[in-house]
Coordinates of C-alpha atoms in Angstrom, one line a residue:
M622 CA 47.2 -10.1 13.0
T623 CA 46.8 -6.5 14.2
Q624 CA 47.1 -3.6 11.7
S625 CA 46.3 0.0 12.2
Y626 CA 45.1 2.5 9.7
Q627 CA 45.1 6.3 9.7
V628 CA 42.1 8.2 8.6
T629 CA 41.7 11.9 8.1
P630 CA 38.4 13.7 8.5
I631 CA 36.9 15.0 5.3
G632 CA 34.9 17.6 7.2
W633 CA 33.1 18.5 10.4
V634 CA 29.6 18.6 11.8
Q635 CA 28.0 21.8 12.9
N636 CA 24.9 21.9 15.0
A637 CA 23.4 23.1 18.3
R638 CA 24.0 19.8 20.2
R639 CA 27.2 20.0 22.3
T640 CA 26.9 16.8 24.3
A641 CA 25.8 13.3 23.3
E642 CA 22.2 12.7 24.4
D643 CA 20.2 9.6 23.9
D644 CA 17.1 11.0 22.2
G645 CA 15.5 13.7 20.2
W646 CA 17.9 13.7 17.2
S647 CA 15.4 14.5 14.5
A648 CA 15.0 18.0 16.0
V649 CA 18.7 18.8 15.5
P650 CA 19.5 20.2 12.0
S651 CA 23.1 19.8 11.1
T652 CA 25.6 20.9 8.4
I653 CA 28.7 19.1 7.3
T654 CA 31.4 21.3 6.0
L655 CA 34.1 19.8 3.9
D656 CA 37.8 20.6 4.7
P657 CA 38.8 23.3 2.2
A658 CA 42.4 22.1 2.3
Q659 CA 41.3 18.8 0.8
F660 CA 38.1 19.4 -1.2
G661 CA 36.4 21.9 -3.5
A662 CA 32.7 22.1 -4.2
E663 CA 33.1 19.5 -7.0
A664 CA 33.5 16.8 -4.3
L665 CA 29.8 17.2 -3.6
A666 CA 28.6 17.5 -7.2
G667 CA 25.5 15.4 -7.8
L668 CA 24.9 14.6 -4.1
D669 CA 21.8 16.8 -4.2
A670 CA 20.1 14.3 -6.5
F671 CA 19.9 11.9 -3.6
S672 CA 17.4 12.1 -0.8
H673 CA 19.6 10.5 1.9
A674 CA 23.3 10.0 2.7
E675 CA 25.1 7.7 5.0
V676 CA 27.5 9.6 7.1
L677 CA 30.5 7.9 8.7
F678 CA 32.0 9.8 11.6
L679 CA 34.2 9.5 14.7
F680 CA 32.7 9.6 18.2
H681 CA 35.5 12.0 19.2
A682 CA 34.1 12.9 22.6
A683 CA 33.6 9.3 23.8
D684 CA 35.8 8.9 26.9
T685 CA 35.6 5.2 27.4
V686 CA 35.8 2.1 25.2
H687 CA 33.8 -1.1 25.7
T688 CA 34.9 -4.4 24.2
G689 CA 32.7 -6.9 26.0
A690 CA 29.0 -7.2 26.9
R691 CA 26.9 -4.6 28.7
H692 CA 23.4 -3.5 29.2
P693 CA 22.5 -0.9 26.4
R694 CA 22.4 2.5 28.0
G695 CA 23.1 0.8 31.4
N696 CA 19.4 -0.3 31.5
T697 CA 19.3 -3.6 33.4
D698 CA 15.8 -4.2 32.0
W699 CA 17.5 -4.9 28.7
P700 CA 19.8 -7.9 28.2
R701 CA 23.6 -7.7 28.4
V702 CA 24.8 -7.8 24.8
G703 CA 28.2 -7.5 23.2
I704 CA 29.4 -4.2 21.9
F705 CA 29.0 -5.4 18.3
A706 CA 25.3 -6.1 19.0
Q707 CA 24.6 -2.5 19.8
R708 CA 25.3 0.9 18.4
G709 CA 26.7 2.8 21.4
K710 CA 29.3 5.5 21.1
D711 CA 31.9 3.7 23.3
R712 CA 32.9 1.3 20.5
P713 CA 36.5 0.0 20.0
N714 CA 37.2 2.3 17.0
R715 CA 34.6 4.9 18.0
L716 CA 33.1 4.8 14.5
G717 CA 29.5 6.0 13.9
A718 CA 27.3 5.6 10.9
T719 CA 23.9 7.2 10.3
I720 CA 21.6 7.5 7.3
C721 CA 20.3 11.0 7.3
E722 CA 18.1 13.2 5.0
I723 CA 19.9 15.6 2.6
R724 CA 18.2 19.0 2.9
A725 CA 20.5 21.0 0.7
V726 CA 24.0 21.0 -0.9
S727 CA 25.8 24.3 -1.5
G728 CA 29.5 24.6 -2.2
R729 CA 31.4 22.5 0.3
V730 CA 28.4 22.3 2.7
V731 CA 25.7 19.6 3.1
E732 CA 22.7 20.4 5.2
V733 CA 21.1 17.3 6.7
A734 CA 18.4 16.2 9.1
G735 CA 18.6 13.2 11.4
L736 CA 22.4 13.1 11.9
D737 CA 23.1 11.9 15.5
A738 CA 26.5 13.5 15.8
I739 CA 27.4 16.4 18.1
D740 CA 28.9 19.8 17.1
G741 CA 32.5 19.5 16.0
T742 CA 32.3 15.8 15.2
P743 CA 34.9 14.7 12.6
V744 CA 33.2 13.3 9.4
L745 CA 35.2 10.4 7.8
D746 CA 33.0 9.8 4.7
I747 CA 29.7 10.6 3.1
K748 CA 28.0 8.1 0.9
P749 CA 24.7 8.5 -1.1
V750 CA 22.1 6.0 -0.1
M751 CA 21.2 3.9 -3.1
S752 CA 18.3 1.3 -3.1
G753 CA 20.6 -1.4 -4.3
F754 CA 22.6 -1.1 -1.1
E755 CA 19.6 -1.3 1.3
R756 CA 19.0 -4.4 3.3
R757 CA 18.2 -7.6 1.5
G758 CA 15.5 -9.7 3.1
A759 CA 13.5 -9.2 6.2
L760 CA 14.9 -7.2 9.2
R761 CA 15.2 -9.1 12.5
E762 CA 15.8 -7.4 15.8
P763 CA 15.2 -8.2 19.5
P764 CA 12.4 -6.3 21.3
W765 CA 14.9 -4.2 23.4
A766 CA 16.3 -2.7 20.1
R767 CA 12.9 -1.3 19.1
E768 CA 12.4 0.0 22.7
I769 CA 15.7 1.8 22.8
M770 CA 14.9 3.6 19.5
A771 CA 11.3 4.6 20.4
A772 CA 12.3 8.2 21.2
Y773 CA 15.7 8.4 19.7
W774 CA 14.7 10.5 16.7
H775 CA 11.8 12.3 18.4
P776 CA 11.9 15.0 21.2
P777 CA 10.5 13.9 24.6
G778 CA 6.7 13.9 24.5
A779 CA 6.5 13.9 20.7
G780 CA 5.9 10.1 20.4
S781 CA 7.1 8.1 17.4
A782 CA 6.2 8.4 13.8

């Protein structure tokens, strides 16, 4: 059974990163500005009481779609894994999700840190991060997943925190 759904961006990302790069995302401050035709400032009321938000967005600049297995980032040192066992941008529905730090909320604008979306990215939803929705139980991941993330949030040469 195949169904399709239409979604409308609630806003857009603004930052200095124009192209998707693999690493250094913590050094990229971003703002999310809500669409004024759909939302007033009241849509963000209370969001500033949270430290983090989960931002769902569209990888609008992705030019290919993968549906099978591949080596993450094309690195043959890592195993071939299915598209749903990785977080690459070339996903079937091109959906991204990132938990980022809320720095400020003003009017229809949210300032965030740690959002790995390029300038002009359509934002589909913003959800506050609540402890009750965090993972339950121990986190399990293969070694390549830790390796791929080693510099993702940190600029080259900065190491990991």
